[in-house]
Structure formats: C-alpha cells, structure tokens
C-alpha cells in the first residue's frame, strides 16, 4: 500500500496530525502499537488522571466542605474500585471517539509496532508477530514518551510504581512516598491524599513545580500541606527496596549527608520525569540519530535531518504537553501542504490540576530577572473575590507581569479555583500582545474568578486594584 503520509503513534500529536493531513486531502495511515488509540494522554495520562482528580475532589469536598454548605452526609466512604471503573469508562469512551475520528477522516489505522525499513518503507509488526509493509512518501514520528525510572529504584510495578500503575490502585493506600514534586507526582499524590493516604513528597530541588513561577510553588505547597501532604525539599532518594506488601524508601539531605529520612510505605510513586520513546523504531534505517537527551532533532519546521520525515510531541524538544503535541501535529500537516503555520511556544500554557489548580503562561518572574527585562508586577489574592468566598475556594492568587515601559503582558501565573480555564484569557490577550491596561479595562462578569485577573492587571498598572 502507498500512502502520502504515515503517522507513527496515535497520541494527541499523532492522531491530530493524521486528521489535519486527511482534511487537507492526503492519503493517510496511522500506526499504533497498542490495541487502543489515543496514546499516553488518553490512556494513562491527561484523561484518566483528571477523571481520578475529579472523583477524589468530590469525595474530599463531601467529607470536608459539604457540612459547611448545609449538606449533611452519613456513612461517607470511598469505593475505589468504582472510581477506577468510572475512570476506565471515560478512557474507553475517548478511545471510541478517536477511532470514530479516524474512520470519519478515512485514515487507515494499522495496529502493530511501526519501524523504518528505509526512509519510505515501513514495517508493522503485529501482536502475534505477523508483518505488514507499506510505502509512504512522508512520515510523521509521534511516538511519545515513557516514565524515567532509575535502575536502582527496583521498579516492580507493584510497590514501586509510576503514574501508569498509580491510575489503577484498587485499595486506598495508608501511605505513599512520591519521588519528585513535579506536575504528575503532585496531581496523583493529591488524588490519594484526598482519599486519606498519608503522602510524603521528596523533591531534590528547593521547591515543587520548579519550572513555574516561584510564587506558584509557594502558594501550591501551602495548599497541599493543608491537605495533609508532607514535603521534603532538597532531599534525594538513595534507596528504594520493595518487598511483597511494603517498600522501604530512603532519602538523603543535599545539605547534610548525615541527615536521612526513611519510610516503610505502601507505595513509592516515581515521578521524576519522562523520556522520549523511540525503542525499535529503526531510526538508523532512515538515517536519523538522536540527540544527547534521546530526542529526535528537528528544525523549525519540525522536519528531521531526513527530508520528508517529521517528528512532533514528546519525542522532540519542548514541553511534554498534550496541547503542544496537538499544535505540532497541525503545524506539520499544514507545512507539508506548503502552508506557513506558526506556533508561539512561549504562549503554550502549563497547568497543574491539583486543587487549587495552577496555570501559567509566558515568562516567570525569575526568567525576567535573569534576562534583565524591566518589568512590573501586580498580584490579587483569591480570598478578596466575592466568587471565591461564595464557593469557599479562597486559596491562591493571580500574578501579572508586564513590561515596565510598554505595559505588554509578559507572564500570567495563577494559583486558584479554575485556574486551568482562566489561563485561556491570558493566552488570548498575549497572542494579541495586549497590555495590562487593555485587560484592566475589559469588563469581567461578576461574580467570577476571572475578576482576579482583571484586578491583578489593575494592580500591575499603578497599584489600582479595587478590592484589596
Ligand atoms: P503519546 O501520547 O505518548 O503517544 C505516543 C503513541 O505512540 C503511544 O500510543 C505509543 O504506543 C505509540 N508508539 C510509540 N512507538 C511506536 C511504534 N514504534 N509503533 C507504533 N506506535 C508507537 N499533558 C497535558 O497537556 N495535560 C495534562 O493534564 C497531562 N497530564 C498527564 C498526566 C500523566 C499521568 C502523564 C503521564 C502525562 C500527562 N500529560 C499531560 C502529558 C501528555 O500525556 C503528553 O505530553 C502527550 O501524551 C504527548 O503526546 P504524543 O502524541 O507526543 O505522545
């Protein structure tokens, strides 16, 4: 069979690229090594984690906040197997949705492991070893990423787990040690903390969510502490020893080697990052070599060193985010057709779906300081909002960073209820290079959380916030 474009990998990068190529009239195939479509994001990432975050948040609110709202519940308990079942159903519905989109766009789905025989010839090895070969004019590699687990952490998928296994624990653990205070560890750690697990987070650096603005790290840590999570910053895990029913985790202080911490815990969740996945892809047969971080090097058009072979998503440089992968999927499809698409990488928002949520776009205050960019800043606390008081979601703040001279918004950092949705306004304004004054003059519905953004813009432009 001869295709115009073949996409390897059906995650948000791959399936979106396939759809856009098909929309533009190309004959497209997509290869997926698992029997379901949707990749990490849909099967073991964004969607199932958010399903569990939502369920556990309902439980937490029922247990801790409902009575204040005048709702009394008796005999409240967690049915974790049902929570997991619902999560699985959400995933399956989404799997079917992607399958439907492939059919609708007349994209051939080829299940099996894809690999290069030459730059234009691909082999697909099915589950029971059967082999198919196809010819293709172009290839889009979208093979994603896998969790990083150091060999000495004894990853047994039973007591020593990654996010993948943490999505189907069937009994609420008594204790859990989370290695790594990044997005994935904090999201999944907070799922179990809300259900009653004692969660310890061990973080090598000085702060959690270290890539985000330090005010966000501070605010989020405060909120997660009140959820009962404990944080051990500047500690490195040195030993992870699983047995049948427990795991022993030892950590050492980076400041004083004689200071160690150790836990006998139900689970050790390793969430120290992810690495690009290119195993058995036969890249050498196509003439592609990886960079020092195992990524596929690409140019500004997301084309590899081999003309006609593109790579997108987690397997290339940049943030490992589903919406970044999707943008790149559309970008490559349109580039192939000779269009001139554009991605503004600095305006790809980052979100942590804890409660409160954290959402961020543009430069952090630390980045502006380091670059020597003159800036001004305005902050507004959620607790000064009528909407936050009504909902009892008082934690958090909005911080707006704007150019000192031109007033252009350079960064927006939000910790608070619905931050994930609120950040879209900042992205839109920043795409149009709005000033903080522009945003401060826009009417924001009352009472909404978005008023905090307007107020932070007022604060950034001459300390004019109205409600503090
Ligand atoms: P992937 O989604 O990893 O898909 C790659 C696909 O390629 C897989 O299906 C794989 O089986 C297939 N494949 C690999 N090699 C081959 C081969 N040789 N042949 C055939 N098929 C192959 N991002 C967000 O933006 N928001 C979130 O809320 C979020 N939450 C997350 C939560 C967790 C727990 C995790 C782990 C990740 C989360 N992410 C989130 C990150 C997000 O999942 C990834 O950034 C995104 O899935 C990357 O998309 P991709 O298309 O590059 O690759």
Short mmCIF file of C-alpha atoms and ligand atoms in Angstrom, two decimals:
data_model
loop_
_atom_site.label_atom_id
_atom_site.label_comp_id
_atom_site.label_asym_id
_atom_site.label_seq_id
_atom_site.Cartn_x
_atom_site.Cartn_y
_atom_site.Cartn_z
CA UNK A 1 0.00 0.00 0.00
CA UNK A 2 1.25 3.52 -0.83
CA UNK A 3 0.43 6.49 1.45
CA UNK A 4 1.10 10.23 1.16
CA UNK A 5 1.73 10.41 4.91
CA UNK A 6 2.14 7.78 7.61
CA UNK A 7 1.98 8.78 11.25
CA UNK A 8 3.69 6.54 13.82
CA UNK A 9 1.92 6.84 17.19
CA UNK A 10 -1.69 7.74 17.92
CA UNK A 11 -1.30 10.13 20.89
CA UNK A 12 -2.61 13.70 20.73
CA UNK A 13 0.28 14.64 18.44
CA UNK A 14 -0.15 11.71 16.06
CA UNK A 15 -3.91 11.46 15.72
CA UNK A 16 -4.34 15.22 15.33
CA UNK A 17 -1.61 15.29 12.66
CA UNK A 18 -3.38 12.44 10.87
CA UNK A 19 -6.74 14.25 10.95
CA UNK A 20 -5.29 17.53 9.65
CA UNK A 21 -3.40 15.71 6.86
CA UNK A 22 -6.63 13.95 5.86
CA UNK A 23 -8.60 17.22 6.00
CA UNK A 24 -6.06 18.65 3.56
CA UNK A 25 -6.69 15.79 1.11
CA UNK A 26 -3.78 13.46 1.77
CA UNK A 27 -3.99 9.66 1.93
CA UNK A 28 -3.03 8.86 5.49
CA UNK A 29 -2.18 5.84 7.64
CA UNK A 30 -1.60 5.83 11.39
CA UNK A 31 0.33 3.07 13.16
CA UNK A 32 -0.27 2.27 16.85
CA UNK A 33 1.50 -0.47 18.80
CA UNK A 34 -1.22 -0.72 21.46
CA UNK A 35 -4.68 -2.10 20.64
CA UNK A 36 -6.26 1.27 21.51
CA UNK A 37 -5.80 4.76 20.09
CA UNK A 38 -5.05 7.97 21.99
CA UNK A 39 -1.53 7.41 23.32
CA UNK A 40 -0.27 8.29 26.78
CA UNK A 41 -2.60 11.26 27.13
CA UNK A 42 -5.82 9.39 26.63
CA UNK A 43 -4.93 6.01 28.12
CA UNK A 44 -2.51 6.61 31.01
CA UNK A 45 -2.06 10.38 31.19
CA UNK A 46 -4.20 13.51 31.00
CA UNK A 47 -7.66 11.94 30.78
CA UNK A 48 -7.53 9.13 33.40
CA UNK A 49 -5.61 11.34 35.85
CA UNK A 50 -8.19 14.10 35.52
CA UNK A 51 -11.01 11.57 35.94
CA UNK A 52 -9.48 10.45 39.26
CA UNK A 53 -8.72 14.04 40.28
CA UNK A 54 -12.37 14.95 39.76
CA UNK A 55 -13.67 11.89 41.65
CA UNK A 56 -11.30 12.36 44.58
CA UNK A 57 -12.15 16.05 44.74
CA UNK A 58 -15.86 15.19 45.02
CA UNK A 59 -15.03 12.86 47.90
CA UNK A 60 -12.83 15.40 49.63
CA UNK A 61 -15.47 18.11 49.38
CA UNK A 62 -18.18 15.74 50.60
CA UNK A 63 -16.01 14.78 53.58
CA UNK A 64 -14.69 18.24 54.47
CA UNK A 65 -16.81 21.00 52.97
CA UNK A 66 -20.37 19.82 52.39
CA UNK A 67 -21.48 20.23 56.01
CA UNK A 68 -20.48 23.92 55.92
CA UNK A 69 -22.69 24.27 52.83
CA UNK A 70 -25.55 22.73 54.81
CA UNK A 71 -25.34 19.29 53.25
CA UNK A 72 -25.06 16.51 55.80
CA UNK A 73 -23.99 13.08 54.64
CA UNK A 74 -23.91 9.92 56.69
CA UNK A 75 -21.57 6.94 56.29
CA UNK A 76 -19.50 8.54 53.57
CA UNK A 77 -16.91 6.15 52.18
CA UNK A 78 -14.67 5.72 49.17
CA UNK A 79 -15.44 2.97 46.68
CA UNK A 80 -12.10 2.99 44.90
CA UNK A 81 -12.83 0.08 42.52
CA UNK A 82 -15.89 2.03 41.28
CA UNK A 83 -13.77 5.19 40.93
CA UNK A 84 -11.31 3.23 38.82
CA UNK A 85 -14.14 1.66 36.81
CA UNK A 86 -15.59 5.09 36.00
CA UNK A 87 -12.12 6.32 35.02
CA UNK A 88 -11.75 3.30 32.69
CA UNK A 89 -15.13 4.03 31.13
CA UNK A 90 -14.13 7.64 30.48
CA UNK A 91 -10.97 6.38 28.77
CA UNK A 92 -12.88 3.83 26.69
CA UNK A 93 -15.38 6.44 25.51
CA UNK A 94 -12.49 8.63 24.41
CA UNK A 95 -10.81 5.66 22.67
CA UNK A 96 -14.00 5.14 20.69
CA UNK A 97 -14.11 8.86 19.92
CA UNK A 98 -10.63 8.80 18.37
CA UNK A 99 -11.47 5.60 16.45
CA UNK A 100 -14.57 7.34 15.07
CA UNK A 101 -12.49 10.36 14.02
CA UNK A 102 -10.09 8.08 12.14
CA UNK A 103 -12.99 6.44 10.27
CA UNK A 104 -14.68 9.76 9.56
CA UNK A 105 -11.48 11.12 8.03
CA UNK A 106 -10.79 7.89 6.09
CA UNK A 107 -7.49 7.31 7.86
CA UNK A 108 -6.20 3.72 7.76
CA UNK A 109 -5.41 2.54 11.29
CA UNK A 110 -2.68 -0.10 11.32
CA UNK A 111 -2.24 -1.76 14.72
CA UNK A 112 1.27 -3.03 15.48
CA UNK A 113 4.77 -1.76 16.16
CA UNK A 114 5.96 0.52 13.38
CA UNK A 115 9.58 0.74 12.29
CA UNK A 116 11.60 2.09 9.38
CA UNK A 117 12.99 -0.31 6.78
CA UNK A 118 14.06 2.65 4.67
CA UNK A 119 13.03 6.29 4.73
CA UNK A 120 9.95 5.49 2.64
CA UNK A 121 9.23 1.90 3.63
CA UNK A 122 7.76 0.96 6.99
CA UNK A 123 7.26 -2.38 8.69
CA UNK A 124 4.35 -3.01 11.04
CA UNK A 125 4.79 -5.95 13.39
CA UNK A 126 1.52 -7.19 14.86
CA UNK A 127 1.00 -8.67 18.32
CA UNK A 128 1.47 -12.25 17.22
CA UNK A 129 4.47 -11.41 15.07
CA UNK A 130 2.70 -11.01 11.72
CA UNK A 131 4.41 -8.44 9.50
CA UNK A 132 3.00 -5.92 7.03
CA UNK A 133 4.95 -3.47 4.93
CA UNK A 134 3.80 -0.17 3.47
CA UNK A 135 5.26 2.52 1.23
CA UNK A 136 4.90 6.14 2.24
CA UNK A 137 6.00 9.44 0.80
CA UNK A 138 6.34 11.13 4.19
CA UNK A 139 6.42 10.05 7.83
CA UNK A 140 5.42 11.90 10.99
CA UNK A 141 7.02 10.34 14.08
CA UNK A 142 4.82 10.86 17.16
CA UNK A 143 5.96 8.01 19.39
CA UNK A 144 5.74 9.98 22.64
CA UNK A 145 7.50 9.28 25.91
CA UNK A 146 7.82 6.88 28.84
CA UNK A 147 8.44 7.48 32.57
CA UNK A 148 12.05 7.69 33.76
CA UNK A 149 12.85 5.17 36.49
CA UNK A 150 16.47 4.74 37.61
CA UNK A 151 17.53 1.06 37.60
CA UNK A 152 18.38 1.12 41.34
CA UNK A 153 14.77 2.10 42.18
CA UNK A 154 13.72 -1.55 41.62
CA UNK A 155 10.63 -0.70 39.57
CA UNK A 156 8.41 -3.75 40.15
CA UNK A 157 5.08 -2.13 39.06
CA UNK A 158 3.64 -3.47 42.31
CA UNK A 159 5.05 -1.44 45.21
CA UNK A 160 7.40 0.72 43.19
CA UNK A 161 5.15 2.33 40.63
CA UNK A 162 4.94 5.10 38.03
CA UNK A 163 1.92 7.19 37.07
CA UNK A 164 0.72 4.31 34.87
CA UNK A 165 0.23 1.93 37.81
CA UNK A 166 -0.94 4.73 40.13
CA UNK A 167 -4.02 5.04 37.91
CA UNK A 168 -5.41 1.67 38.95
CA UNK A 169 -4.67 1.07 42.63
CA UNK A 170 -7.76 -0.71 43.96
CA UNK A 171 -7.43 -0.07 47.72
CA UNK A 172 -6.75 3.33 49.27
CA UNK A 173 -3.10 3.13 50.42
CA UNK A 174 -2.24 4.00 54.02
CA UNK A 175 0.95 5.74 52.95
CA UNK A 176 2.69 6.72 49.73
CA UNK A 177 6.07 8.28 49.04
CA UNK A 178 6.09 10.37 45.88
CA UNK A 179 9.54 10.85 44.40
CA UNK A 180 9.52 14.16 42.54
CA UNK A 181 7.48 17.29 43.23
CA UNK A 182 6.55 17.93 39.60
CA UNK A 183 3.15 18.05 37.95
CA UNK A 184 2.46 14.32 37.66
CA UNK A 185 3.60 13.45 41.20
CA UNK A 186 1.59 16.26 42.77
CA UNK A 187 -1.56 15.51 40.78
CA UNK A 188 -1.54 11.80 41.59
CA UNK A 189 -0.23 12.39 45.11
CA UNK A 190 -3.15 14.73 45.76
CA UNK A 191 -5.66 12.16 44.42
CA UNK A 192 -4.60 9.75 47.16
CA UNK A 193 -4.12 12.45 49.83
CA UNK A 194 -7.76 13.48 49.28
CA UNK A 195 -8.84 9.87 49.75
CA UNK A 196 -6.98 9.69 53.08
CA UNK A 197 -3.50 8.42 52.18
CA UNK A 198 -0.58 9.97 54.07
CA UNK A 199 1.57 11.29 51.22
CA UNK A 200 5.23 12.29 51.52
CA UNK A 201 6.76 14.15 48.59
CA UNK A 202 10.54 14.01 48.23
CA UNK A 203 11.94 16.73 45.96
CA UNK A 204 15.59 17.16 45.03
CA UNK A 205 15.27 20.88 44.28
CA UNK A 206 14.42 23.84 46.56
CA UNK A 207 10.78 23.94 45.53
CA UNK A 208 7.95 21.96 43.95
CA UNK A 209 6.82 22.62 40.32
CA UNK A 210 10.26 24.13 39.84
CA UNK A 211 9.69 25.18 36.21
CA UNK A 212 6.85 27.50 37.17
CA UNK A 213 6.91 30.91 38.87
CA UNK A 214 8.18 30.61 42.45
CA UNK A 215 5.06 32.32 43.86
CA UNK A 216 3.02 29.47 42.37
CA UNK A 217 5.30 26.89 44.02
CA UNK A 218 4.90 28.59 47.38
CA UNK A 219 1.12 29.00 47.17
CA UNK A 220 0.54 25.46 45.96
CA UNK A 221 2.76 23.92 48.64
CA UNK A 222 0.83 25.81 51.30
CA UNK A 223 -2.48 24.43 49.99
CA UNK A 224 -1.21 20.88 49.60
CA UNK A 225 0.20 20.95 53.13
CA UNK A 226 -3.24 21.79 54.45
CA UNK A 227 -4.44 18.68 52.60
CA UNK A 228 -2.02 16.74 54.81
CA UNK A 229 0.76 16.21 52.25
CA UNK A 230 4.29 16.46 53.63
CA UNK A 231 7.17 17.88 51.65
CA UNK A 232 10.86 17.08 51.97
CA UNK A 233 12.70 19.58 49.79
CA UNK A 234 16.39 19.30 48.93
CA UNK A 235 16.30 15.56 49.59
CA UNK A 236 17.41 12.92 47.10
CA UNK A 237 16.06 9.37 47.21
CA UNK A 238 19.00 6.99 47.57
CA UNK A 239 17.34 3.63 48.03
CA UNK A 240 14.03 2.01 47.11
CA UNK A 241 13.59 -1.57 48.32
CA UNK A 242 10.26 -3.26 47.64
CA UNK A 243 9.00 -6.36 49.43
CA UNK A 244 5.70 -8.14 48.86
CA UNK A 245 3.48 -5.75 50.81
CA UNK A 246 5.64 -2.67 51.51
CA UNK A 247 8.51 -0.67 50.13
CA UNK A 248 11.35 0.91 52.04
CA UNK A 249 12.36 4.33 50.73
CA UNK A 250 15.43 6.19 51.98
CA UNK A 251 16.30 9.79 51.18
CA UNK A 252 19.34 11.88 51.98
CA UNK A 253 19.56 15.62 52.58
CA UNK A 254 21.50 17.52 49.95
CA UNK A 255 22.76 19.93 52.62
CA UNK A 256 23.90 17.46 55.24
CA UNK A 257 24.79 13.90 54.19
CA UNK A 258 24.29 12.62 57.72
CA UNK A 259 20.61 13.63 57.59
CA UNK A 260 18.48 10.85 56.15
CA UNK A 261 14.77 10.07 56.07
CA UNK A 262 13.28 6.67 55.64
CA UNK A 263 9.78 5.24 55.25
CA UNK A 264 8.17 1.80 55.21
CA UNK A 265 5.37 2.70 52.86
CA UNK A 266 2.64 1.01 50.80
CA UNK A 267 3.75 2.56 47.52
CA UNK A 268 6.68 4.50 46.14
CA UNK A 269 5.43 6.55 43.19
CA UNK A 270 8.36 7.50 40.97
CA UNK A 271 7.55 10.69 39.07
CA UNK A 272 10.87 12.27 38.23
CA UNK A 273 10.16 12.97 34.58
CA UNK A 274 9.67 11.29 31.24
CA UNK A 275 11.97 10.40 28.38
CA UNK A 276 11.31 10.26 24.64
CA UNK A 277 10.31 6.80 23.38
CA UNK A 278 12.00 5.56 20.20
CA UNK A 279 12.66 1.89 21.02
CA UNK A 280 12.94 -0.43 17.98
CA UNK A 281 11.83 2.33 15.64
CA UNK A 282 14.61 1.52 13.16
CA UNK A 283 15.66 5.18 13.01
CA UNK A 284 19.10 4.06 11.81
CA UNK A 285 17.47 2.64 8.65
CA UNK A 286 16.08 6.08 7.88
CA UNK A 287 19.32 7.91 8.72
CA UNK A 288 18.12 9.65 11.89
CA UNK A 289 20.27 9.95 15.03
CA UNK A 290 19.05 11.04 18.44
CA UNK A 291 20.37 14.00 20.44
CA UNK A 292 22.07 13.70 23.85
CA UNK A 293 18.69 13.57 25.61
CA UNK A 294 17.32 10.81 23.40
CA UNK A 295 15.07 13.21 21.47
CA UNK A 296 14.65 13.29 17.69
CA UNK A 297 16.33 16.50 16.50
CA UNK A 298 14.09 18.67 14.30
CA UNK A 299 14.41 22.07 12.63
CA UNK A 300 11.95 24.97 12.91
CA UNK A 301 9.61 23.15 10.50
CA UNK A 302 9.68 20.07 12.77
CA UNK A 303 11.46 18.20 9.99
CA UNK A 304 14.26 15.81 10.91
CA UNK A 305 17.64 15.74 9.19
CA UNK A 306 15.97 13.49 6.60
CA UNK A 307 13.69 15.43 4.23
CA UNK A 308 10.09 14.18 4.38
CA UNK A 309 10.40 12.74 7.90
CA UNK A 310 8.93 14.94 10.63
CA UNK A 311 8.71 14.46 14.40
CA UNK A 312 6.33 16.02 16.94
CA UNK A 313 5.18 15.93 20.56
CA UNK A 314 7.04 14.38 23.49
CA UNK A 315 9.64 12.78 21.24
CA UNK A 316 11.08 16.21 20.28
CA UNK A 317 12.33 19.23 22.23
CA UNK A 318 9.96 21.40 24.25
CA UNK A 319 7.30 20.94 26.90
CA UNK A 320 5.86 17.45 27.24
CA UNK A 321 2.23 18.54 26.97
CA UNK A 322 -0.69 17.18 25.00
CA UNK A 323 -1.76 20.56 23.61
CA UNK A 324 1.80 21.29 22.49
CA UNK A 325 1.83 17.93 20.66
CA UNK A 326 -1.53 18.78 19.04
CA UNK A 327 -0.34 22.18 17.83
CA UNK A 328 2.71 20.50 16.33
CA UNK A 329 0.52 17.89 14.61
CA UNK A 330 -1.47 20.61 12.85
CA UNK A 331 1.71 22.57 12.14
CA UNK A 332 3.41 19.65 10.34
CA UNK A 333 0.33 18.75 8.30
CA UNK A 334 -0.03 22.33 7.08
CA UNK A 335 3.72 22.63 6.46
CA UNK A 336 3.63 19.51 4.28
CA UNK A 337 0.90 21.15 2.20
CA UNK A 338 3.05 24.25 1.71
CA UNK A 339 1.20 26.48 4.18
CA UNK A 340 3.03 28.75 6.63
CA UNK A 341 1.69 27.88 10.10
CA UNK A 342 3.15 29.27 13.31
CA UNK A 343 3.45 28.10 16.90
CA UNK A 344 4.20 30.61 19.62
CA UNK A 345 5.99 28.25 22.01
CA UNK A 346 6.25 30.82 24.80
CA UNK A 347 2.47 31.06 24.85
CA UNK A 348 1.76 27.39 25.41
CA UNK A 349 0.12 27.34 28.83
CA UNK A 350 1.20 24.97 31.59
CA UNK A 351 -1.34 23.63 34.07
CA UNK A 352 -1.26 21.60 37.28
CA UNK A 353 -4.67 20.07 38.01
CA UNK A 354 -4.35 19.94 41.78
CA UNK A 355 -6.83 21.89 43.90
CA UNK A 356 -6.27 24.77 43.81
CA UNK A 357 -5.17 24.49 40.20
CA UNK A 358 -2.04 26.19 38.93
CA UNK A 359 -1.83 27.70 35.45
CA UNK A 360 0.85 29.72 33.85
CA UNK A 361 1.76 31.31 30.52
CA UNK A 362 4.67 33.41 29.30
CA UNK A 363 7.70 34.37 31.33
CA UNK A 364 8.13 33.70 35.04
CA UNK A 365 9.43 36.46 37.31
CA UNK A 366 12.70 34.51 37.67
CA UNK A 367 13.13 34.40 33.87
CA UNK A 368 12.52 38.14 33.51
CA UNK A 369 15.03 38.87 36.27
CA UNK A 370 17.62 36.60 34.70
CA UNK A 371 17.13 38.18 31.27
CA UNK A 372 17.36 41.67 32.80
CA UNK A 373 13.97 42.63 31.34
CA UNK A 374 12.49 45.64 33.18
CA UNK A 375 9.04 44.56 34.39
CA UNK A 376 6.28 45.47 36.76
CA UNK A 377 4.06 43.09 38.64
CA UNK A 378 0.56 43.04 40.05
CA UNK A 379 -0.98 40.43 42.34
CA UNK A 380 -4.50 39.77 43.51
CA UNK A 381 -5.48 37.15 46.13
CA UNK A 382 -8.45 34.85 45.52
CA UNK A 383 -9.71 35.44 49.05
CA UNK A 384 -10.62 39.02 48.12
CA UNK A 385 -13.06 37.75 45.45
CA UNK A 386 -16.78 37.51 46.09
CA UNK A 387 -16.98 34.39 43.89
CA UNK A 388 -14.21 32.64 45.83
CA UNK A 389 -15.94 33.44 49.12
CA UNK A 390 -19.24 32.03 47.82
CA UNK A 391 -17.58 28.78 46.79
CA UNK A 392 -15.16 28.64 49.76
CA UNK A 393 -12.22 28.35 47.35
CA UNK A 394 -10.12 31.02 48.99
CA UNK A 395 -6.60 29.75 48.31
CA UNK A 396 -4.45 31.28 45.63
CA UNK A 397 -3.65 34.41 43.69
CA UNK A 398 -3.19 35.83 40.21
CA UNK A 399 0.12 37.43 39.32
CA UNK A 400 0.52 39.51 36.18
CA UNK A 401 3.95 40.52 34.89
CA UNK A 402 4.07 43.34 32.36
CA UNK A 403 6.83 45.19 30.52
CA UNK A 404 7.83 48.21 32.58
CA UNK A 405 7.91 50.55 29.59
CA UNK A 406 5.32 49.25 27.12
CA UNK A 407 2.93 47.59 29.62
CA UNK A 408 2.73 44.48 27.36
CA UNK A 409 1.71 41.43 29.40
CA UNK A 410 4.75 39.15 29.61
CA UNK A 411 3.58 36.47 32.02
CA UNK A 412 0.48 35.41 33.93
CA UNK A 413 0.65 32.98 36.84
CA UNK A 414 -2.45 31.76 38.59
CA UNK A 415 -3.00 29.51 41.60
CA UNK A 416 -6.65 29.09 42.41
CA UNK A 417 -10.01 27.59 41.56
CA UNK A 418 -10.47 27.07 37.81
CA UNK A 419 -7.01 28.45 37.02
CA UNK A 420 -6.79 25.91 34.16
CA UNK A 421 -9.73 27.55 32.42
CA UNK A 422 -8.85 31.11 33.41
CA UNK A 423 -5.43 30.96 31.73
CA UNK A 424 -7.08 30.90 28.28
CA UNK A 425 -7.93 34.60 28.61
CA UNK A 426 -4.29 35.43 29.30
CA UNK A 427 -3.13 33.31 26.35
CA UNK A 428 -5.56 35.08 24.00
CA UNK A 429 -4.54 38.53 25.22
CA UNK A 430 -0.86 37.72 24.99
CA UNK A 431 -1.26 36.30 21.45
CA UNK A 432 -2.61 39.73 20.52
CA UNK A 433 0.16 41.42 22.52
CA UNK A 434 -2.26 43.19 24.82
CA UNK A 435 -1.12 45.49 27.61
CA UNK A 436 -2.09 45.05 31.27
CA UNK A 437 -4.09 48.28 30.83
CA UNK A 438 -6.08 46.65 27.96
CA UNK A 439 -7.02 43.75 30.24
CA UNK A 440 -7.74 46.06 33.18
CA UNK A 441 -10.25 47.99 31.03
CA UNK A 442 -12.15 44.88 29.87
CA UNK A 443 -15.40 44.11 31.66
CA UNK A 444 -15.26 40.82 33.53
CA UNK A 445 -18.54 39.23 34.65
CA UNK A 446 -19.26 39.49 38.35
CA UNK A 447 -19.00 37.37 40.35
CA UNK A 448 -16.41 35.20 38.59
CA UNK A 449 -12.88 34.02 39.31
CA UNK A 450 -11.75 35.89 36.21
CA UNK A 451 -12.19 39.16 38.08
CA UNK A 452 -8.96 38.24 39.89
CA UNK A 453 -7.11 38.52 36.56
CA UNK A 454 -8.58 41.96 35.86
CA UNK A 455 -7.71 43.06 39.40
CA UNK A 456 -4.13 41.78 39.05
CA UNK A 457 -3.85 43.81 35.82
CA UNK A 458 -5.14 46.86 37.71
CA UNK A 459 -2.54 46.16 40.41
CA UNK A 460 0.20 45.93 37.77
CA UNK A 461 -0.74 49.29 36.25
CA UNK A 462 -0.30 51.79 39.07
CA UNK A 463 -1.49 49.77 42.04
CA UNK A 464 -5.16 50.33 41.16
CA UNK A 465 -6.69 47.02 42.35
CA UNK A 466 -10.16 47.86 43.63
CA UNK A 467 -10.99 45.09 46.06
CA UNK A 468 -7.89 44.90 48.24
P1 LIG B 1 1.95 9.93 23.33
O1 LIG B 1 0.67 10.41 23.85
O2 LIG B 1 2.92 9.36 24.30
O3 LIG B 1 1.61 8.86 22.23
C1 LIG B 1 2.58 8.12 21.59
C2 LIG B 1 1.95 6.89 20.99
O4 LIG B 1 2.87 6.29 20.10
C3 LIG B 1 1.60 5.83 22.01
O5 LIG B 1 0.27 5.41 21.84
C4 LIG B 1 2.56 4.69 21.70
O6 LIG B 1 2.03 3.41 21.96
C5 LIG B 1 2.79 4.88 20.23
N1 LIG B 1 4.03 4.32 19.72
C6 LIG B 1 5.29 4.52 20.21
N2 LIG B 1 6.20 3.88 19.45
C7 LIG B 1 5.50 3.27 18.46
C8 LIG B 1 5.88 2.47 17.36
N3 LIG B 1 7.16 2.21 17.08
N4 LIG B 1 4.90 1.99 16.56
C9 LIG B 1 3.60 2.28 16.80
N5 LIG B 1 3.19 3.04 17.82
C10 LIG B 1 4.13 3.54 18.64
N6 LIG B 1 -0.33 16.77 29.25
C11 LIG B 1 -1.20 17.81 29.24
O7 LIG B 1 -1.11 18.67 28.35
N7 LIG B 1 -2.17 17.94 30.20
C12 LIG B 1 -2.30 17.04 31.21
O8 LIG B 1 -3.17 17.19 32.06
C13 LIG B 1 -1.40 15.95 31.25
N8 LIG B 1 -1.49 15.04 32.23
C14 LIG B 1 -0.65 13.97 32.23
C15 LIG B 1 -0.77 13.03 33.24
C16 LIG B 1 0.05 11.93 33.27
C17 LIG B 1 -0.10 10.91 34.39
C18 LIG B 1 1.01 11.73 32.24
C19 LIG B 1 1.90 10.53 32.23
C20 LIG B 1 1.15 12.66 31.22
C21 LIG B 1 0.32 13.79 31.21
N9 LIG B 1 0.43 14.76 30.22
C22 LIG B 1 -0.42 15.84 30.23
C23 LIG B 1 1.44 14.67 29.14
C24 LIG B 1 0.81 14.14 27.85
O9 LIG B 1 0.21 12.89 28.10
C25 LIG B 1 1.85 14.02 26.77
O10 LIG B 1 2.53 15.23 26.62
C26 LIG B 1 1.22 13.65 25.44
O11 LIG B 1 0.53 12.43 25.53
C27 LIG B 1 2.26 13.56 24.33
O12 LIG B 1 1.63 13.24 23.14
P2 LIG B 1 2.39 12.49 21.97
O13 LIG B 1 1.41 12.40 20.87
O14 LIG B 1 3.69 13.14 21.73
O15 LIG B 1 2.75 11.03 22.53
#
